[in-house]
GROMACS .gro file of N, CA and C in nm:
model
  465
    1UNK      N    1  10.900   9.921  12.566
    1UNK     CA    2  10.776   9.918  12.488
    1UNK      C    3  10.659   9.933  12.586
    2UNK      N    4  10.537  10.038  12.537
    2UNK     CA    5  10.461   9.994  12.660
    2UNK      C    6  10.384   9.920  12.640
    3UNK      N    7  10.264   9.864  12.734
    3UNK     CA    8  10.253   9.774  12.767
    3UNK      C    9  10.097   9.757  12.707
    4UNK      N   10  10.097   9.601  12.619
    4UNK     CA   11   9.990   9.591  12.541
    4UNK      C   12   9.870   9.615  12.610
    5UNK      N   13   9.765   9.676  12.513
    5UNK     CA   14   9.597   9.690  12.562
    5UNK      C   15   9.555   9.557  12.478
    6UNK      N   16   9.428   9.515  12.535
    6UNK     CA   17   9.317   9.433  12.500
    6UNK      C   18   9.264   9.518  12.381
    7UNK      N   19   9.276   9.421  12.241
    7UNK     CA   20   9.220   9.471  12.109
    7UNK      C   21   9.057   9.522  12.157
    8UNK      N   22   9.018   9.667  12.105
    8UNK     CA   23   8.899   9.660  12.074
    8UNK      C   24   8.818   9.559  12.028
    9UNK      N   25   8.702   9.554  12.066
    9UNK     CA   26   8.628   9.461  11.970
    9UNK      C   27   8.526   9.518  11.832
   10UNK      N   28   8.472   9.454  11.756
   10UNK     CA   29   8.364   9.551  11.677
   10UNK      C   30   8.291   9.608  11.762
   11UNK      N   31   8.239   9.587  11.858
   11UNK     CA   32   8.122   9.671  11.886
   11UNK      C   33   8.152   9.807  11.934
   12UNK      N   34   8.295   9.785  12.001
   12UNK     CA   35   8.349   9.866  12.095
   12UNK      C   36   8.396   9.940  11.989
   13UNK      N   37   8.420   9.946  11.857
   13UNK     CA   38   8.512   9.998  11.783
   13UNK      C   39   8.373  10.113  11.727
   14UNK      N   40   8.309  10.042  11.665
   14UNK     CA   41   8.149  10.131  11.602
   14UNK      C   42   8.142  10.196  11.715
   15UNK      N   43   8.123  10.196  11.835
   15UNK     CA   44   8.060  10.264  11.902
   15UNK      C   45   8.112  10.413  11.923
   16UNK      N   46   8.275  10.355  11.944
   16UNK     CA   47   8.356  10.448  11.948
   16UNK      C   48   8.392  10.552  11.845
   17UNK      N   49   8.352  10.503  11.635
   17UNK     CA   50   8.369  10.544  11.507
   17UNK      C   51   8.225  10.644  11.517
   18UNK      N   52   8.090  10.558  11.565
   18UNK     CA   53   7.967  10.671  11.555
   18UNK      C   54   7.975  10.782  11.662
   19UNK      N   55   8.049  10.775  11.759
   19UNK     CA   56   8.051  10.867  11.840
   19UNK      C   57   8.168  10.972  11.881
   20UNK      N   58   8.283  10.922  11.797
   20UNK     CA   59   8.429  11.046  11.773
   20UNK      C   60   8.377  11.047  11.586
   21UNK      N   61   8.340  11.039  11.518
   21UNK     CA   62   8.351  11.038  11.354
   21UNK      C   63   8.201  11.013  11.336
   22UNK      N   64   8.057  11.134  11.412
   22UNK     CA   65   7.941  11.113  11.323
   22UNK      C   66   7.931  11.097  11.197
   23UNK      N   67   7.995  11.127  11.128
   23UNK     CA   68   7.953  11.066  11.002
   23UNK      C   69   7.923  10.955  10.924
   24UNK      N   70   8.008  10.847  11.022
   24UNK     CA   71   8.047  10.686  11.043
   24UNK      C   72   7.869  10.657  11.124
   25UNK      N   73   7.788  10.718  11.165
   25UNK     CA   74   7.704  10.686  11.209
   25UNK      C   75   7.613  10.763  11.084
   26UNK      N   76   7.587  10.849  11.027
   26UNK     CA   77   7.512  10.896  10.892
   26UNK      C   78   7.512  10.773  10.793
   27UNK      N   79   7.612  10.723  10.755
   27UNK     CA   80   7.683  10.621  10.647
   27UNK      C   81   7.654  10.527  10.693
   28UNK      N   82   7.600  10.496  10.822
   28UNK     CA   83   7.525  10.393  10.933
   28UNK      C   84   7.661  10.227  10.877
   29UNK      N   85   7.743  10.255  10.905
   29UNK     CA   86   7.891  10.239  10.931
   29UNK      C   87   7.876  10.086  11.014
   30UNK      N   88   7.871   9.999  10.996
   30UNK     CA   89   7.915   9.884  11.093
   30UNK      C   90   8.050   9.852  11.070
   31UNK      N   91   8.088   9.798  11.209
   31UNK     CA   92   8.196   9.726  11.208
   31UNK      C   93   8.199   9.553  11.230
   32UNK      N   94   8.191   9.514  11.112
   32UNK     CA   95   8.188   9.342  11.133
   32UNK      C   96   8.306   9.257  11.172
   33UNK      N   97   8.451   9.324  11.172
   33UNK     CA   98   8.569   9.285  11.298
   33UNK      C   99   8.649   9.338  11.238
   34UNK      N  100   8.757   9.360  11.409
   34UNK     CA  101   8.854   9.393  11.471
   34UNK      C  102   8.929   9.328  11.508
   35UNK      N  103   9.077   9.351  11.507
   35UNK     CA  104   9.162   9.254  11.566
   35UNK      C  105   9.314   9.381  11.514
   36UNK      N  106   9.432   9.302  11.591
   36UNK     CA  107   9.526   9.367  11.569
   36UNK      C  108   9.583   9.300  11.413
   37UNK      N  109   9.488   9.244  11.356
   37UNK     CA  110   9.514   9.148  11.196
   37UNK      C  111   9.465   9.289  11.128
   38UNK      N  112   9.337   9.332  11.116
   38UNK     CA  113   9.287   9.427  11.025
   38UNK      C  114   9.090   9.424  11.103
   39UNK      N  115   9.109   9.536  10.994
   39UNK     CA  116   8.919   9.540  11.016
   39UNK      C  117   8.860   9.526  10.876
   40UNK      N  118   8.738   9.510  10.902
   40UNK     CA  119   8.639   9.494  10.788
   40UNK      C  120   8.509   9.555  10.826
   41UNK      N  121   8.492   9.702  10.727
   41UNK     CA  122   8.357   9.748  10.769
   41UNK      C  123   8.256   9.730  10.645
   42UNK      N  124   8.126   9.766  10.674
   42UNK     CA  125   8.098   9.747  10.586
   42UNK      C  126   7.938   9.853  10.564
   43UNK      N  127   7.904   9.943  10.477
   43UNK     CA  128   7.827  10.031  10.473
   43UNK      C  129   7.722   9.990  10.357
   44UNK      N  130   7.551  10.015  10.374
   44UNK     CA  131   7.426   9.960  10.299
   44UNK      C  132   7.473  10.112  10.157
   45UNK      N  133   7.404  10.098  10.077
   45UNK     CA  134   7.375  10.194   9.969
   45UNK      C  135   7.319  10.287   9.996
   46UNK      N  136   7.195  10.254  10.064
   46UNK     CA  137   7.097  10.372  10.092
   46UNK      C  138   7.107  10.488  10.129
   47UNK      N  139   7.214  10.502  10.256
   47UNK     CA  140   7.272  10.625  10.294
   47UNK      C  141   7.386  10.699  10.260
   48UNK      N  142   7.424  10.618  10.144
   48UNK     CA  143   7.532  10.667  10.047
   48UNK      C  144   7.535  10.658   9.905
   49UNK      N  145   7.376  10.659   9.880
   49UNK     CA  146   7.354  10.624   9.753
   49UNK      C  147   7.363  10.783   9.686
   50UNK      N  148   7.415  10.801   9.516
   50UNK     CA  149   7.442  10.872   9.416
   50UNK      C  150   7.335  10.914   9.331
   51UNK      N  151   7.326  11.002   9.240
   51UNK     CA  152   7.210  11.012   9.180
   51UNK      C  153   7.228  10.908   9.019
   52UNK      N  154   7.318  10.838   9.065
   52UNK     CA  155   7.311  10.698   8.962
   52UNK      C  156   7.271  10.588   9.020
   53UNK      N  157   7.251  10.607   9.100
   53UNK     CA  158   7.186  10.457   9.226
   53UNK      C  159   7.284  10.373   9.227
   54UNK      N  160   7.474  10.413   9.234
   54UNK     CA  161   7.522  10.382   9.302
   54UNK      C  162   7.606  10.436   9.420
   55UNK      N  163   7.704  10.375   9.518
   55UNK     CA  164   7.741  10.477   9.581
   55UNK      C  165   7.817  10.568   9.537
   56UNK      N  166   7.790  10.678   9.643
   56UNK     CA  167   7.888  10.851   9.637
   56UNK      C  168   8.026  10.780   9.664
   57UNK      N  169   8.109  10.863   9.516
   57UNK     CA  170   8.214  10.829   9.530
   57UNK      C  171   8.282  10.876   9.667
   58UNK      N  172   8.246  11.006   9.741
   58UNK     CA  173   8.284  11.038   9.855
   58UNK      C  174   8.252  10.935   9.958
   59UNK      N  175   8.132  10.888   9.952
   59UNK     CA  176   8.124  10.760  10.070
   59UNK      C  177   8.228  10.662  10.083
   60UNK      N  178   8.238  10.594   9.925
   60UNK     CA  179   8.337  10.521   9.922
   60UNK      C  180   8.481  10.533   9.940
   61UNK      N  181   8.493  10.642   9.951
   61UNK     CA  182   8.670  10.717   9.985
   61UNK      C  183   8.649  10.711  10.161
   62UNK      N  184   8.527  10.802  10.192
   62UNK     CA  185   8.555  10.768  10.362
   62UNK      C  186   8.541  10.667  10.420
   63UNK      N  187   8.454  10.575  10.346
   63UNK     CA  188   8.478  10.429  10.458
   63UNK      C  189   8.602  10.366  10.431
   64UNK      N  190   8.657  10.389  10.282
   64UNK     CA  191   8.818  10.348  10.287
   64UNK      C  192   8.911  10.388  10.396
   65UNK      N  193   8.876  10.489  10.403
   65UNK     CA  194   8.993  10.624  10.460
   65UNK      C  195   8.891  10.581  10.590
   66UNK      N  196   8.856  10.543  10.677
   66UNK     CA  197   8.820  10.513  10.832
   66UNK      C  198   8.818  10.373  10.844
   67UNK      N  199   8.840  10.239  10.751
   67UNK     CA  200   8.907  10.156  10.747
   67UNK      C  201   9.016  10.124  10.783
   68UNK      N  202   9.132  10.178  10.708
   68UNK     CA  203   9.270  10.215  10.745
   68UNK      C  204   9.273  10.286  10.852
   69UNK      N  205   9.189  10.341  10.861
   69UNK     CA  206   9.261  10.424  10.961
   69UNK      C  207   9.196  10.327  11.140
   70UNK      N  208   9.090  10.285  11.107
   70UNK     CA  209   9.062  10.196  11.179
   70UNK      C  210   9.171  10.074  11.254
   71UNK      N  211   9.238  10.028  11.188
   71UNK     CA  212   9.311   9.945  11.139
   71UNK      C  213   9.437   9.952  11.229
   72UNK      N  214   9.500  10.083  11.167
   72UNK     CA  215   9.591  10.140  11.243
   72UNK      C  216   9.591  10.130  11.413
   73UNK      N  217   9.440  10.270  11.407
   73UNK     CA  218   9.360  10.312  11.576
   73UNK      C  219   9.446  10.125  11.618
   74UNK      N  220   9.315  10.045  11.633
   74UNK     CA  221   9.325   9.912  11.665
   74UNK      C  222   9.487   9.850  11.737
   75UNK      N  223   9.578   9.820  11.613
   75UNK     CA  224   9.733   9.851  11.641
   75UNK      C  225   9.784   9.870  11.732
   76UNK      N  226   9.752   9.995  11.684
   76UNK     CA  227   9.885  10.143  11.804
   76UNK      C  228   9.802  10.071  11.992
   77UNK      N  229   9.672  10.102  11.947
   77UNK     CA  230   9.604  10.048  12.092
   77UNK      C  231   9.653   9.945  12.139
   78UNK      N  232   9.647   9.819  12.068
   78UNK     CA  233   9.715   9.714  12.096
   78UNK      C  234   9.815   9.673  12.137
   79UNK      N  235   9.922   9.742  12.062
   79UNK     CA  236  10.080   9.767  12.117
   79UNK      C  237  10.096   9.841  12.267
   80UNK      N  238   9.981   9.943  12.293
   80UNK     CA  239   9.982  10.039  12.391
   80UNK      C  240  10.021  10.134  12.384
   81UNK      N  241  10.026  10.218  12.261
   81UNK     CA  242  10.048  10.314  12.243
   81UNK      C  243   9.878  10.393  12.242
   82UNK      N  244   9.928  10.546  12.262
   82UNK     CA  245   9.843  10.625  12.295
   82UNK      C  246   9.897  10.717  12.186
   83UNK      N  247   9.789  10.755  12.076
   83UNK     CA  248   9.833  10.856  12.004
   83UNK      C  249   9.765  10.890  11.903
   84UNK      N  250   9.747  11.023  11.832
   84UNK     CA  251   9.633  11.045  11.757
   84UNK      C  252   9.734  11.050  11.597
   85UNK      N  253   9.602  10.933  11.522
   85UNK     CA  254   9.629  10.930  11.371
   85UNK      C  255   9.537  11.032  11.296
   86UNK      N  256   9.599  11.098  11.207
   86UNK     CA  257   9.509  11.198  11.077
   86UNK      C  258   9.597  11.127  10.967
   87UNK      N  259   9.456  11.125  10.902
   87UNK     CA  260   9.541  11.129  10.749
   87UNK      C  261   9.568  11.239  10.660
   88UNK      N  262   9.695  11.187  10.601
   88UNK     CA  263   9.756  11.288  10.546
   88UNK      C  264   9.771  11.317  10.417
   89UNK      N  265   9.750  11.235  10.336
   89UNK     CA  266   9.715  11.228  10.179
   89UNK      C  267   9.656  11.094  10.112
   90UNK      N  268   9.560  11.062  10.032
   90UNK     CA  269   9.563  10.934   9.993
   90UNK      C  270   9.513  10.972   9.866
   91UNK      N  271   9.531  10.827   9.790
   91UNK     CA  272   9.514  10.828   9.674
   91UNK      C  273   9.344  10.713   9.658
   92UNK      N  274   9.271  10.709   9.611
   92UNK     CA  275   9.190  10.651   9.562
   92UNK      C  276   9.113  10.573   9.431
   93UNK      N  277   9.136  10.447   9.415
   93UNK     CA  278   9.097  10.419   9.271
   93UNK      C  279   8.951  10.358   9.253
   94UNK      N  280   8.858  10.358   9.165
   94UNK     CA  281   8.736  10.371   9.184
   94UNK      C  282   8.722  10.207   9.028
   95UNK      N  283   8.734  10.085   9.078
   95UNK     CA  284   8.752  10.049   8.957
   95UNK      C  285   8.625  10.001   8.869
   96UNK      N  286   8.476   9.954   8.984
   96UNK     CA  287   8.371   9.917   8.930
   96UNK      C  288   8.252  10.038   9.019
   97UNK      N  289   8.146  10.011   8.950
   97UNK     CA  290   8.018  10.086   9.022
   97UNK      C  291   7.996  10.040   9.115
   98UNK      N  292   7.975  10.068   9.278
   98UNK     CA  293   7.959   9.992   9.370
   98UNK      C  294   7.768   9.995   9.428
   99UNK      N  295   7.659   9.879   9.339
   99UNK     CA  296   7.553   9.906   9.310
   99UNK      C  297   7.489   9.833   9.461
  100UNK      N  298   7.555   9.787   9.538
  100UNK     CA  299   7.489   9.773   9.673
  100UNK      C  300   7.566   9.785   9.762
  101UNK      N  301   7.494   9.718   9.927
  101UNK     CA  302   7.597   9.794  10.006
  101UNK      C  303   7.736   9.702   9.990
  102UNK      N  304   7.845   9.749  10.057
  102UNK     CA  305   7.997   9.709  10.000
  102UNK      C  306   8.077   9.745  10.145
  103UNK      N  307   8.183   9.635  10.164
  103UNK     CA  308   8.290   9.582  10.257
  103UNK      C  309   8.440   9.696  10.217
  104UNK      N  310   8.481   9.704  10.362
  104UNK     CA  311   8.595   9.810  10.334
  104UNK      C  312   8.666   9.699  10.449
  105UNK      N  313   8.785   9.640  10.376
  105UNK     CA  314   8.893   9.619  10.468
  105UNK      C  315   9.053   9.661  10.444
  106UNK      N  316   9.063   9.655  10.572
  106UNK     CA  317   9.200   9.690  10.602
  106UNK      C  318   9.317   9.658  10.673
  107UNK      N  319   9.409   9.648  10.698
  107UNK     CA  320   9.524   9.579  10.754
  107UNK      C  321   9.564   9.692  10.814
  108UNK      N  322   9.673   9.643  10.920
  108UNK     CA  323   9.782   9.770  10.950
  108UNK      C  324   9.946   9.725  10.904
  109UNK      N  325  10.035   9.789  10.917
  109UNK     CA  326  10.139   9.789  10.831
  109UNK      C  327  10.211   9.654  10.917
  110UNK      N  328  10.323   9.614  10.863
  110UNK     CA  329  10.367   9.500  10.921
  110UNK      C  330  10.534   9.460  10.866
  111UNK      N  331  10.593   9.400  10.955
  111UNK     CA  332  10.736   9.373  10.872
  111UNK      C  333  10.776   9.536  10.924
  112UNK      N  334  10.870   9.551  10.855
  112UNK     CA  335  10.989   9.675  10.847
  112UNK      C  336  10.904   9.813  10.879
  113UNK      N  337  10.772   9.817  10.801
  113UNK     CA  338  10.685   9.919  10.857
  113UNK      C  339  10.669   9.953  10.972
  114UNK      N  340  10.607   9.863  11.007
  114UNK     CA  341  10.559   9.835  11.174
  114UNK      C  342  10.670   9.889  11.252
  115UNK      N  343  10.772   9.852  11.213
  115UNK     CA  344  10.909   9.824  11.331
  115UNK      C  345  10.985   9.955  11.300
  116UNK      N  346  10.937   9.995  11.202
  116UNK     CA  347  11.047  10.151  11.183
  116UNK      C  348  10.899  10.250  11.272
  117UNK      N  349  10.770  10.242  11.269
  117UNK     CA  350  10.699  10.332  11.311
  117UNK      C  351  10.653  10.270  11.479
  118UNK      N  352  10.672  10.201  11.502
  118UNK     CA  353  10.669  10.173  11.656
  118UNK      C  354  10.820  10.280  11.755
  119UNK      N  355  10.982  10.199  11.683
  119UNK     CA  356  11.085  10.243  11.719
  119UNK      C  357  11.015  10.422  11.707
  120UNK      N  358  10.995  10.481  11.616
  120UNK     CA  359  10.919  10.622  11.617
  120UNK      C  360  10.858  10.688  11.715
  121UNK      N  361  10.767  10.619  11.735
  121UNK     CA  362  10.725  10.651  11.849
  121UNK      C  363  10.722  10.645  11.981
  122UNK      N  364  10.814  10.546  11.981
  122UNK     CA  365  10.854  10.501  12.126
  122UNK      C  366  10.981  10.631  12.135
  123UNK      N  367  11.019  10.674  12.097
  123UNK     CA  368  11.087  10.799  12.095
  123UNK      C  369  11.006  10.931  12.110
  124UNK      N  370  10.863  10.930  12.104
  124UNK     CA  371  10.804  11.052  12.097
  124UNK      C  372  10.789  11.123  11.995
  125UNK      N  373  10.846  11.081  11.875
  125UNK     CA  374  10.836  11.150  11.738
  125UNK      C  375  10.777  11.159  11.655
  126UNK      N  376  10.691  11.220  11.562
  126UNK     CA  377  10.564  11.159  11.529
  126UNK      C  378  10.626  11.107  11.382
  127UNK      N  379  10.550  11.002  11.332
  127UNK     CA  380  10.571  10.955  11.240
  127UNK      C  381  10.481  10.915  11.137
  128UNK      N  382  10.491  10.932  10.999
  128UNK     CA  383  10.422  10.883  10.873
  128UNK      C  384  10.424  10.736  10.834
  129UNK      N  385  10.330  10.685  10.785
  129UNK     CA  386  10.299  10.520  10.736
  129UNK      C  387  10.174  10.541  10.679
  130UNK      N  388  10.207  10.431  10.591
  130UNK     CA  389  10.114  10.379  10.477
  130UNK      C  390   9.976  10.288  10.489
  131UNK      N  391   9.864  10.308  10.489
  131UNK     CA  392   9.789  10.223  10.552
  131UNK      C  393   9.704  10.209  10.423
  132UNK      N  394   9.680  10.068  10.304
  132UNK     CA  395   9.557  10.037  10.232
  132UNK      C  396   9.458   9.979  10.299
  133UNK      N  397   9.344  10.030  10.208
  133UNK     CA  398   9.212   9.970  10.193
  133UNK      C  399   9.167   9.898  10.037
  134UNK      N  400   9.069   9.807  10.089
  134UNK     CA  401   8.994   9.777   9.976
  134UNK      C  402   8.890   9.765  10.005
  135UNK      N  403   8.764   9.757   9.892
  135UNK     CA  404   8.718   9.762   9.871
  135UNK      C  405   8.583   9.681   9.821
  136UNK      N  406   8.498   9.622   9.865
  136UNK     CA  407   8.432   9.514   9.826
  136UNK      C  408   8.275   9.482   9.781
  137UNK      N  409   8.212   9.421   9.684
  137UNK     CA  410   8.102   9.470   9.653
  137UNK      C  411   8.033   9.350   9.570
  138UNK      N  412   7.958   9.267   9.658
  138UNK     CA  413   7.893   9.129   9.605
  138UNK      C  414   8.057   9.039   9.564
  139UNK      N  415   8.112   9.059   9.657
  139UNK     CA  416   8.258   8.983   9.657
  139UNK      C  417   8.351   9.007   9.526
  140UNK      N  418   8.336   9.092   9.478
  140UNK     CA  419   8.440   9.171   9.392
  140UNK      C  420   8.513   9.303   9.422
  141UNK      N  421   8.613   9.334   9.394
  141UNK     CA  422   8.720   9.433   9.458
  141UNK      C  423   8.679   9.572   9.332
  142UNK      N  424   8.587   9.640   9.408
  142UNK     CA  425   8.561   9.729   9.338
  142UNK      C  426   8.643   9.899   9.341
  143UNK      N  427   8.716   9.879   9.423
  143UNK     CA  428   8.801   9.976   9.464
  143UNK      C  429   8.915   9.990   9.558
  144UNK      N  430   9.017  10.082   9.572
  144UNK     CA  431   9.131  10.025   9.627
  144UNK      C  432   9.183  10.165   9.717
  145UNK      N  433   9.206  10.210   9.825
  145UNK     CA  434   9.246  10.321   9.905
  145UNK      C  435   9.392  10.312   9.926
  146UNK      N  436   9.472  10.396   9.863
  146UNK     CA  437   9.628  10.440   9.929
  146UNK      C  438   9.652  10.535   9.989
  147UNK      N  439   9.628  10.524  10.167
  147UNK     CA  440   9.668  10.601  10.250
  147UNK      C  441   9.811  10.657  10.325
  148UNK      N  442   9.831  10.757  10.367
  148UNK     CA  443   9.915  10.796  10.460
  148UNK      C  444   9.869  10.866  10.603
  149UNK      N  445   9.945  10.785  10.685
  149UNK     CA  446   9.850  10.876  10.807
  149UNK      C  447   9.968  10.926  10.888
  150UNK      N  448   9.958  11.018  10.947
  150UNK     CA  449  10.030  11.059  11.045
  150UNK      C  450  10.017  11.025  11.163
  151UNK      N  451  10.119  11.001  11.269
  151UNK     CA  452  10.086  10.958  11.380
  151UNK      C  453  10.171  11.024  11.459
  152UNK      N  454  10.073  11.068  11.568
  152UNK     CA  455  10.147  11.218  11.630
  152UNK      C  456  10.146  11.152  11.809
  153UNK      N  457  10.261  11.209  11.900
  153UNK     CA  458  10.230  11.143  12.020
  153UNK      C  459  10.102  11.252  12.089
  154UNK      N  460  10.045  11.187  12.183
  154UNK     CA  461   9.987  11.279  12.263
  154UNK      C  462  10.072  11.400  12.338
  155UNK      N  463   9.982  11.482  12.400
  155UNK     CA  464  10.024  11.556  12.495
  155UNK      C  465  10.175  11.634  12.480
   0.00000   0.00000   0.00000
C-alpha cells in the first residue's frame, strides 16, 4: 500500500478547487471541511442565483458533483494514492427550492467499496465507484447527488 499523505485541509482544498476547477471560484465555492471522513461545501445564492430567485439547478448539480468528488480527491490522497478522478455519470434529485445559500456534503465510499477500489488500484487498473452528495438548505435536505467517478492511475 503506499504510503499515507497528510489530509488536505479546507483551505488547502478551496485553494486547490478555485484554481484546478474555476468555476468553484465563479460559484465563490468555500470549503468549510475536509478530512478523510467527508467534506462539506457550501455556496451563497447570489452567484448561482435563477431567474426564480432560487438556485440554478446547474449550480446545484456542480457543487454536488465537486463535493463527491472532493471527497473522494481527499481519500485517494490520504491513502497515498496518486490518481485522477472524472465523473462518469450521475444522477440528480432536486427535492425543494434551494432559496439561499446551501451546504453540499459528502463522504467517500467505505466498507467493501473502499477495499474493492483501493485493491484496484494498487494494481494499476482504473476503477469505477459510487460517490453521494447531499444537499442542504437552512438545515433541510433539499437535494440528493448519485455519482460515479472513475478513477484512472496516473502516468
Amino acid at each position: 500500500m503506499p504510503e499515507p499523505r497528510p489530509v488536505l485541509s479546507a483551505r488547502d482544498l478551496e485553494a486547490y478547487l478555485h484554481e484546478r476547477i474555476p468555476l468553484t471560484r465563479a460559484m465563490a465555492v468555500e470549503v468549510r471541511a475536509a478530512s478523510s471522513a467527508g467534506v462539506e461545501l457550501h455556496a451563497p445564492l447570489a452567484p448561482n442565483i435563477n431567474h426564480r430567485d432560487t438556485v440554478f439547478g446547474g449550480s446545484a448539480s456542480a457543487v454536488a458533483i465537486v463535493a463527491a468528488w472532493s471527497a473522494l480527491h481527499v481519500s485517494m490522497r490520504a491513502a497515498g494514492f496518486d490518481v485522477r478522478l472524472v465523473i462518469r455519470r450521475n444522477t440528480m434529485s432536486y427535492d425543494r427550492p434551494i432559496t439561499a445559500g446551501f451546504t453540499a456534503t459528502a463522504a467517500p465510499p467505505t466498507g467493501d467499496a473502499w477495499q474493492k477500489l483501493v485493491a484496484t488500484v494498487q494494481r494499476g487498473r482504473p476503477a469505477r465507484v459510487r460517490v453521494g452528495a447531499r444537499l442542504y438548505c437552512a438545515g433541510q435536505l433539499v437535494g440528493e447527488l448519485d455519482g460515479e467517478f472513475a478513477v484512472l492511475p496516473k502516468g
